[in-house]
PDB file of C-alpha atoms and ligand atoms in Angstrom:
ATOM      1  CA  MET W  20      48.632 100.257 108.764  1.00  0.00           C
ATOM      2  CA  ASN W  21      49.549 103.617 107.295  1.00  0.00           C
ATOM      3  CA  ILE W  22      51.944 104.984 104.689  1.00  0.00           C
ATOM      4  CA  GLY W  23      52.951 108.526 103.754  1.00  0.00           C
ATOM      5  CA  LEU W  24      52.794 109.040  99.999  1.00  0.00           C
ATOM      6  CA  THR W  25      54.909 111.688  98.441  1.00  0.00           C
ATOM      7  CA  GLY W  26      57.030 112.598  95.390  1.00  0.00           C
ATOM      8  CA  GLY W  27      57.702 115.804  93.404  1.00  0.00           C
ATOM      9  CA  ILE W  28      55.087 117.946  91.845  1.00  0.00           C
ATOM     10  CA  ALA W  29      53.497 116.238  88.758  1.00  0.00           C
ATOM     11  CA  CYS W  30      55.280 112.882  89.450  1.00  0.00           C
ATOM     12  CA  GLY W  31      51.968 111.146  89.836  1.00  0.00           C
ATOM     13  CA  LYS W  32      50.937 111.211  93.499  1.00  0.00           C
ATOM     14  CA  SER W  33      47.272 111.749  92.713  1.00  0.00           C
ATOM     15  CA  THR W  34      47.436 109.027  89.979  1.00  0.00           C
ATOM     16  CA  VAL W  35      48.943 106.498  92.393  1.00  0.00           C
ATOM     17  CA  SER W  36      46.708 107.406  95.342  1.00  0.00           C
ATOM     18  CA  SER W  37      43.635 106.766  93.118  1.00  0.00           C
ATOM     19  CA  MET W  38      45.037 103.345  92.205  1.00  0.00           C
ATOM     20  CA  LEU W  39      45.471 102.547  95.918  1.00  0.00           C
ATOM     21  CA  VAL W  40      42.001 103.760  96.770  1.00  0.00           C
ATOM     22  CA  ARG W  41      40.474 101.614  94.015  1.00  0.00           C
ATOM     23  CA  ARG W  42      42.135  98.626  95.743  1.00  0.00           C
ATOM     24  CA  GLY W  43      40.501  99.549  99.034  1.00  0.00           C
ATOM     25  CA  ALA W  44      42.899 102.020 100.736  1.00  0.00           C
ATOM     26  CA  ILE W  45      41.617 104.996 102.718  1.00  0.00           C
ATOM     27  CA  LEU W  46      42.973 108.334 101.638  1.00  0.00           C
ATOM     28  CA  ILE W  47      43.915 111.322 103.749  1.00  0.00           C
ATOM     29  CA  ASP W  48      44.832 114.345 101.640  1.00  0.00           C
ATOM     30  CA  ALA W  49      47.184 116.870 103.382  1.00  0.00           C
ATOM     31  CA  ASP W  50      46.167 119.634 101.047  1.00  0.00           C
ATOM     32  CA  ARG W  51      42.594 119.197 102.124  1.00  0.00           C
ATOM     33  CA  LEU W  52      43.585 119.299 105.802  1.00  0.00           C
ATOM     34  CA  ALA W  53      45.572 122.431 105.149  1.00  0.00           C
ATOM     35  CA  ARG W  54      42.310 124.089 103.869  1.00  0.00           C
ATOM     36  CA  GLU W  55      40.308 122.757 106.864  1.00  0.00           C
ATOM     37  CA  VAL W  56      42.498 124.337 109.485  1.00  0.00           C
ATOM     38  CA  VAL W  57      41.804 127.809 108.090  1.00  0.00           C
ATOM     39  CA  GLU W  58      38.011 127.465 107.646  1.00  0.00           C
ATOM     40  CA  PRO W  59      36.040 130.338 109.205  1.00  0.00           C
ATOM     41  CA  GLY W  60      35.937 129.896 112.998  1.00  0.00           C
ATOM     42  CA  ALA W  61      39.202 127.974 113.112  1.00  0.00           C
ATOM     43  CA  PRO W  62      41.871 129.303 115.626  1.00  0.00           C
ATOM     44  CA  ALA W  63      44.531 129.169 112.984  1.00  0.00           C
ATOM     45  CA  LEU W  64      42.638 131.512 110.718  1.00  0.00           C
ATOM     46  CA  ALA W  65      42.217 134.014 113.569  1.00  0.00           C
ATOM     47  CA  GLU W  66      45.998 133.802 114.161  1.00  0.00           C
ATOM     48  CA  VAL W  67      46.829 134.363 110.437  1.00  0.00           C
ATOM     49  CA  VAL W  68      44.496 137.501 110.491  1.00  0.00           C
ATOM     50  CA  ARG W  69      46.170 138.714 113.706  1.00  0.00           C
ATOM     51  CA  VAL W  70      49.592 138.447 112.135  1.00  0.00           C
ATOM     52  CA  PHE W  71      48.985 139.357 108.530  1.00  0.00           C
ATOM     53  CA  GLY W  72      46.031 141.703 108.865  1.00  0.00           C
ATOM     54  CA  GLN W  73      42.349 141.921 107.862  1.00  0.00           C
ATOM     55  CA  ALA W  74      43.331 142.110 104.170  1.00  0.00           C
ATOM     56  CA  VAL W  75      43.790 138.338 104.116  1.00  0.00           C
ATOM     57  CA  LEU W  76      39.999 137.860 104.649  1.00  0.00           C
ATOM     58  CA  MET W  77      37.347 137.863 101.945  1.00  0.00           C
ATOM     59  CA  GLU W  78      34.068 139.642 102.602  1.00  0.00           C
ATOM     60  CA  ASP W  79      32.423 136.378 103.563  1.00  0.00           C
ATOM     61  CA  GLY W  80      35.079 135.654 106.164  1.00  0.00           C
ATOM     62  CA  THR W  81      37.048 133.022 104.282  1.00  0.00           C
ATOM     63  CA  LEU W  82      40.768 133.171 103.709  1.00  0.00           C
ATOM     64  CA  ASN W  83      41.870 135.168 100.687  1.00  0.00           C
ATOM     65  CA  ARG W  84      44.741 132.882  99.559  1.00  0.00           C
ATOM     66  CA  GLN W  85      45.859 135.076  96.758  1.00  0.00           C
ATOM     67  CA  GLU W  86      46.313 138.101  99.084  1.00  0.00           C
ATOM     68  CA  LEU W  87      48.071 135.951 101.656  1.00  0.00           C
ATOM     69  CA  GLY W  88      50.287 134.549  98.953  1.00  0.00           C
ATOM     70  CA  LYS W  89      51.230 138.063  97.832  1.00  0.00           C
ATOM     71  CA  LEU W  90      52.044 139.048 101.435  1.00  0.00           C
ATOM     72  CA  VAL W  91      54.479 136.119 102.035  1.00  0.00           C
ATOM     73  CA  PHE W  92      55.879 136.014  98.483  1.00  0.00           C
ATOM     74  CA  GLY W  93      59.620 136.449  98.403  1.00  0.00           C
ATOM     75  CA  SER W  94      60.037 136.657 102.116  1.00  0.00           C
ATOM     76  CA  GLU W  95      61.552 133.614 103.817  1.00  0.00           C
ATOM     77  CA  GLU W  96      60.820 135.044 107.245  1.00  0.00           C
ATOM     78  CA  LYS W  97      57.122 135.595 106.548  1.00  0.00           C
ATOM     79  CA  ARG W  98      56.729 132.197 104.943  1.00  0.00           C
ATOM     80  CA  LYS W  99      58.317 130.621 108.061  1.00  0.00           C
ATOM     81  CA  GLU W 100      55.963 132.614 110.253  1.00  0.00           C
ATOM     82  CA  LEU W 101      52.959 131.428 108.281  1.00  0.00           C
ATOM     83  CA  GLU W 102      54.118 127.865 108.404  1.00  0.00           C
ATOM     84  CA  GLY W 103      54.652 128.173 112.177  1.00  0.00           C
ATOM     85  CA  ILE W 104      50.959 129.009 112.450  1.00  0.00           C
ATOM     86  CA  LEU W 105      49.568 126.434 110.034  1.00  0.00           C
ATOM     87  CA  HIS W 106      51.815 123.329 110.400  1.00  0.00           C
ATOM     88  CA  PRO W 107      51.018 122.379 114.038  1.00  0.00           C
ATOM     89  CA  PRO W 108      47.229 122.246 113.530  1.00  0.00           C
ATOM     90  CA  ILE W 109      47.649 120.476 110.217  1.00  0.00           C
ATOM     91  CA  ARG W 110      49.901 117.851 111.823  1.00  0.00           C
ATOM     92  CA  LYS W 111      47.460 117.484 114.787  1.00  0.00           C
ATOM     93  CA  LEU W 112      44.490 116.926 112.461  1.00  0.00           C
ATOM     94  CA  MET W 113      46.478 114.445 110.402  1.00  0.00           C
ATOM     95  CA  LEU W 114      47.370 112.425 113.445  1.00  0.00           C
ATOM     96  CA  GLU W 115      43.731 112.559 114.693  1.00  0.00           C
ATOM     97  CA  ARG W 116      42.377 111.331 111.276  1.00  0.00           C
ATOM     98  CA  MET W 117      44.998 108.554 111.200  1.00  0.00           C
ATOM     99  CA  ALA W 118      44.044 107.398 114.732  1.00  0.00           C
ATOM    100  CA  GLU W 119      40.335 107.469 113.866  1.00  0.00           C
ATOM    101  CA  TYR W 120      40.871 105.267 110.833  1.00  0.00           C
ATOM    102  CA  GLU W 121      43.211 102.958 112.704  1.00  0.00           C
ATOM    103  CA  ARG W 122      40.379 102.413 115.202  1.00  0.00           C
ATOM    104  CA  SER W 123      37.405 102.187 112.736  1.00  0.00           C
ATOM    105  CA  ALA W 124      39.180 100.262 110.008  1.00  0.00           C
ATOM    106  CA  PRO W 125      42.267  98.543 111.458  1.00  0.00           C
ATOM    107  CA  ASP W 126      42.787  96.167 108.522  1.00  0.00           C
ATOM    108  CA  LYS W 127      42.777  98.919 105.860  1.00  0.00           C
ATOM    109  CA  LEU W 128      45.738 100.633 104.487  1.00  0.00           C
ATOM    110  CA  VAL W 129      45.626 104.386 105.295  1.00  0.00           C
ATOM    111  CA  VAL W 130      47.384 106.373 102.635  1.00  0.00           C
ATOM    112  CA  VAL W 131      48.363 109.988 103.598  1.00  0.00           C
ATOM    113  CA  ASP W 132      49.139 112.071 100.502  1.00  0.00           C
ATOM    114  CA  VAL W 133      51.664 114.786 101.621  1.00  0.00           C
ATOM    115  CA  PRO W 134      53.288 116.587  98.728  1.00  0.00           C
ATOM    116  CA  LEU W 135      55.925 118.216 101.010  1.00  0.00           C
ATOM    117  CA  LEU W 136      56.479 115.320 103.397  1.00  0.00           C
ATOM    118  CA  TYR W 137      60.313 115.513 103.395  1.00  0.00           C
ATOM    119  CA  GLU W 138      60.437 119.270 103.165  1.00  0.00           C
ATOM    120  CA  SER W 139      58.237 119.434 106.255  1.00  0.00           C
ATOM    121  CA  GLU W 140      60.209 116.632 107.989  1.00  0.00           C
ATOM    122  CA  LEU W 141      57.084 114.561 108.582  1.00  0.00           C
ATOM    123  CA  GLU W 142      58.518 111.106 107.815  1.00  0.00           C
ATOM    124  CA  GLU W 143      58.396 110.073 111.509  1.00  0.00           C
ATOM    125  CA  LEU W 144      54.562 110.266 111.497  1.00  0.00           C
ATOM    126  CA  PHE W 145      54.213 107.296 109.139  1.00  0.00           C
ATOM    127  CA  GLN W 146      55.111 103.617 109.387  1.00  0.00           C
ATOM    128  CA  GLU W 147      56.593 103.748 105.892  1.00  0.00           C
ATOM    129  CA  VAL W 148      57.022 106.275 103.076  1.00  0.00           C
ATOM    130  CA  LEU W 149      56.223 105.562  99.445  1.00  0.00           C
ATOM    131  CA  VAL W 150      57.674 107.883  96.854  1.00  0.00           C
ATOM    132  CA  VAL W 151      56.177 108.263  93.391  1.00  0.00           C
ATOM    133  CA  TYR W 152      59.061 108.862  91.059  1.00  0.00           C
ATOM    134  CA  VAL W 153      59.646 110.085  87.536  1.00  0.00           C
ATOM    135  CA  PRO W 154      62.972 111.410  86.227  1.00  0.00           C
ATOM    136  CA  PRO W 155      63.282 115.186  86.377  1.00  0.00           C
ATOM    137  CA  GLU W 156      63.134 115.673  82.589  1.00  0.00           C
ATOM    138  CA  LEU W 157      59.812 113.866  82.484  1.00  0.00           C
ATOM    139  CA  GLN W 158      58.517 115.654  85.602  1.00  0.00           C
ATOM    140  CA  LEU W 159      59.182 118.934  83.824  1.00  0.00           C
ATOM    141  CA  ILE W 160      57.205 117.853  80.742  1.00  0.00           C
ATOM    142  CA  ARG W 161      54.211 116.468  82.673  1.00  0.00           C
ATOM    143  CA  LEU W 162      54.052 119.666  84.793  1.00  0.00           C
ATOM    144  CA  MET W 163      54.205 121.955  81.741  1.00  0.00           C
ATOM    145  CA  GLU W 164      51.413 119.918  80.067  1.00  0.00           C
ATOM    146  CA  ARG W 165      49.186 119.535  83.057  1.00  0.00           C
ATOM    147  CA  ASN W 166      49.381 123.172  84.196  1.00  0.00           C
ATOM    148  CA  GLY W 167      49.906 124.838  80.869  1.00  0.00           C
ATOM    149  CA  LEU W 168      53.200 126.394  82.039  1.00  0.00           C
ATOM    150  CA  SER W 169      56.286 127.539  80.156  1.00  0.00           C
ATOM    151  CA  GLN W 170      59.482 125.615  80.751  1.00  0.00           C
ATOM    152  CA  GLU W 171      60.774 128.466  82.888  1.00  0.00           C
ATOM    153  CA  GLU W 172      57.675 128.576  85.114  1.00  0.00           C
ATOM    154  CA  ALA W 173      57.600 124.819  85.522  1.00  0.00           C
ATOM    155  CA  SER W 174      61.301 124.665  86.411  1.00  0.00           C
ATOM    156  CA  LYS W 175      60.806 127.267  89.035  1.00  0.00           C
ATOM    157  CA  ARG W 176      58.130 125.241  90.747  1.00  0.00           C
ATOM    158  CA  ILE W 177      60.206 122.092  90.628  1.00  0.00           C
ATOM    159  CA  GLN W 178      63.253 123.874  91.994  1.00  0.00           C
ATOM    160  CA  ALA W 179      61.253 125.137  94.977  1.00  0.00           C
ATOM    161  CA  GLN W 180      60.981 121.587  96.192  1.00  0.00           C
ATOM    162  CA  MET W 181      63.692 119.042  97.263  1.00  0.00           C
ATOM    163  CA  PRO W 182      65.023 117.114  94.312  1.00  0.00           C
ATOM    164  CA  ILE W 183      63.030 114.033  93.455  1.00  0.00           C
ATOM    165  CA  GLU W 184      66.261 111.988  93.314  1.00  0.00           C
ATOM    166  CA  TRP W 185      66.802 112.615  97.012  1.00  0.00           C
ATOM    167  CA  LYS W 186      63.282 111.584  97.898  1.00  0.00           C
ATOM    168  CA  LYS W 187      63.729 108.378  95.869  1.00  0.00           C
ATOM    169  CA  GLU W 188      66.844 107.574  97.931  1.00  0.00           C
ATOM    170  CA  TRP W 189      65.050 108.161 101.311  1.00  0.00           C
ATOM    171  CA  ALA W 190      61.887 106.203 100.444  1.00  0.00           C
ATOM    172  CA  ASP W 191      60.960 102.843 101.902  1.00  0.00           C
ATOM    173  CA  HIS W 192      59.106 102.057  98.596  1.00  0.00           C
ATOM    174  CA  VAL W 193      59.470 103.644  95.099  1.00  0.00           C
ATOM    175  CA  ILE W 194      56.771 103.467  92.428  1.00  0.00           C
ATOM    176  CA  ASP W 195      58.389 104.473  89.089  1.00  0.00           C
ATOM    177  CA  ASN W 196      55.596 106.250  87.205  1.00  0.00           C
ATOM    178  CA  SER W 197      57.663 107.054  84.054  1.00  0.00           C
ATOM    179  CA  GLY W 198      56.053 104.275  81.920  1.00  0.00           C
ATOM    180  CA  LEU W 199      52.514 103.545  80.767  1.00  0.00           C
ATOM    181  CA  PRO W 200      49.740 103.750  83.420  1.00  0.00           C
ATOM    182  CA  GLU W 201      49.465  99.906  83.129  1.00  0.00           C
ATOM    183  CA  GLU W 202      53.083  99.581  84.258  1.00  0.00           C
ATOM    184  CA  THR W 203      52.400 101.828  87.272  1.00  0.00           C
ATOM    185  CA  GLU W 204      49.332  99.687  88.041  1.00  0.00           C
ATOM    186  CA  GLU W 205      51.520  96.554  88.098  1.00  0.00           C
ATOM    187  CA  GLN W 206      53.904  98.070  90.572  1.00  0.00           C
ATOM    188  CA  VAL W 207      50.966  99.134  92.789  1.00  0.00           C
ATOM    189  CA  ASP W 208      49.722  95.519  92.596  1.00  0.00           C
ATOM    190  CA  ARG W 209      53.105  94.243  93.698  1.00  0.00           C
ATOM    191  CA  PHE W 210      53.251  96.788  96.554  1.00  0.00           C
ATOM    192  CA  TRP W 211      49.711  95.820  97.603  1.00  0.00           C
ATOM    193  CA  LYS W 212      50.576  92.078  97.709  1.00  0.00           C
ATOM    194  CA  ARG W 213      53.936  92.673  99.417  1.00  0.00           C
ATOM    195  CA  LYS W 214      51.969  94.492 102.220  1.00  0.00           C
ATOM    196  CA  GLY W 215      49.712  91.401 102.510  1.00  0.00           C
ATOM    197  CA  LEU W 216      46.712  93.451 101.449  1.00  0.00           C
ATOM    198  CA  ALA W 217      45.595  91.177  98.606  1.00  0.00           C
TER     199      ALA W 217
HETATM  200  P1  ADP A   5      50.888 114.860  91.254  1.00  0.00           P
HETATM  201  O1  ADP A   5      49.595 114.441  92.027  1.00  0.00           O
HETATM  202  O2  ADP A   5      52.146 114.190  91.803  1.00  0.00           O
HETATM  203  O3  ADP A   5      51.070 116.367  91.126  1.00  0.00           O
HETATM  204  P2  ADP A   5      49.469 113.757  88.922  1.00  0.00           P
HETATM  205  O4  ADP A   5      48.988 112.457  89.406  1.00  0.00           O
HETATM  206  O5  ADP A   5      48.501 114.876  88.821  1.00  0.00           O
HETATM  207  O6  ADP A   5      50.739 114.233  89.767  1.00  0.00           O
HETATM  208  O7  ADP A   5      50.169 113.529  87.503  1.00  0.00           O
HETATM  209  C1  ADP A   5      50.760 114.638  86.801  1.00  0.00           C
HETATM  210  C2  ADP A   5      50.350 114.621  85.331  1.00  0.00           C
HETATM  211  O8  ADP A   5      50.880 113.504  84.677  1.00  0.00           O
HETATM  212  C3  ADP A   5      48.824 114.562  85.186  1.00  0.00           C
HETATM  213  O9  ADP A   5      48.450 115.344  84.068  1.00  0.00           O
HETATM  214  C4  ADP A   5      48.591 113.084  84.917  1.00  0.00           C
HETATM  215  O10 ADP A   5      47.465 112.801  84.146  1.00  0.00           O
HETATM  216  C5  ADP A   5      49.834 112.672  84.147  1.00  0.00           C
HETATM  217  N1  ADP A   5      50.284 111.290  84.392  1.00  0.00           N
HETATM  218  C6  ADP A   5      50.364 110.670  85.510  1.00  0.00           C
HETATM  219  N2  ADP A   5      50.821 109.424  85.371  1.00  0.00           N
HETATM  220  C7  ADP A   5      51.119 109.233  84.077  1.00  0.00           C
HETATM  221  C8  ADP A   5      51.597 108.183  83.219  1.00  0.00           C
HETATM  222  N3  ADP A   5      51.963 107.009  83.784  1.00  0.00           N
HETATM  223  N4  ADP A   5      51.677 108.371  81.951  1.00  0.00           N
HETATM  224  C9  ADP A   5      51.361 109.581  81.366  1.00  0.00           C
HETATM  225  N5  ADP A   5      50.831 110.578  82.078  1.00  0.00           N
HETATM  226  C10 ADP A   5      50.763 110.466  83.378  1.00  0.00           C
END
């Protein structure tokens, strides 16, 4: 059984995925897969270099993310081009990993943490989607605190994503992480039991 886990930035995806892992779930982290597909030797890295130039490589042959970020910054077209290179291999790797775990651990819950699940239209890949929710005002405060950002910087990052309220509407399951961690744990317990995972 698998679920996609998402939510807005700083809503508590990592917090909730750790709670699920402590109960025995297997975690696949989409951000990690995104790094794997551009490791030295990977075809997607060669393609990124072909399109964006040698300047996106460090001396040791690894991707210079900062430089690449600068090159696509502010250009919708370049960002789309980059996504066109990276998204297909990330998606492929995600499906491969999910299939591997389905085979090796069929009775475990496989949780796939995908921050931009809805933005990237990936909901079809998962049996169900779980959204970790906090109201936007709290999301802003938690993001400012965690990343040491000003209100303006934090707002900008939040506004670059789809509104958390929409994600909550679309979800199969919602975990409200606006209370104490114990209250979130209780909801995770309820979710776990409802899925027959107890
Ligand atoms: P995400 O993975 O969605 O970006 P995190 O799990 O990192 O979010 O949580 C964002 C921040 O909020 C972190 O600093 C985390 O410690 C804090 N946090 C998460 N859940 C709670 C909670 N229930 N109460 C207080 N702080 C929380």
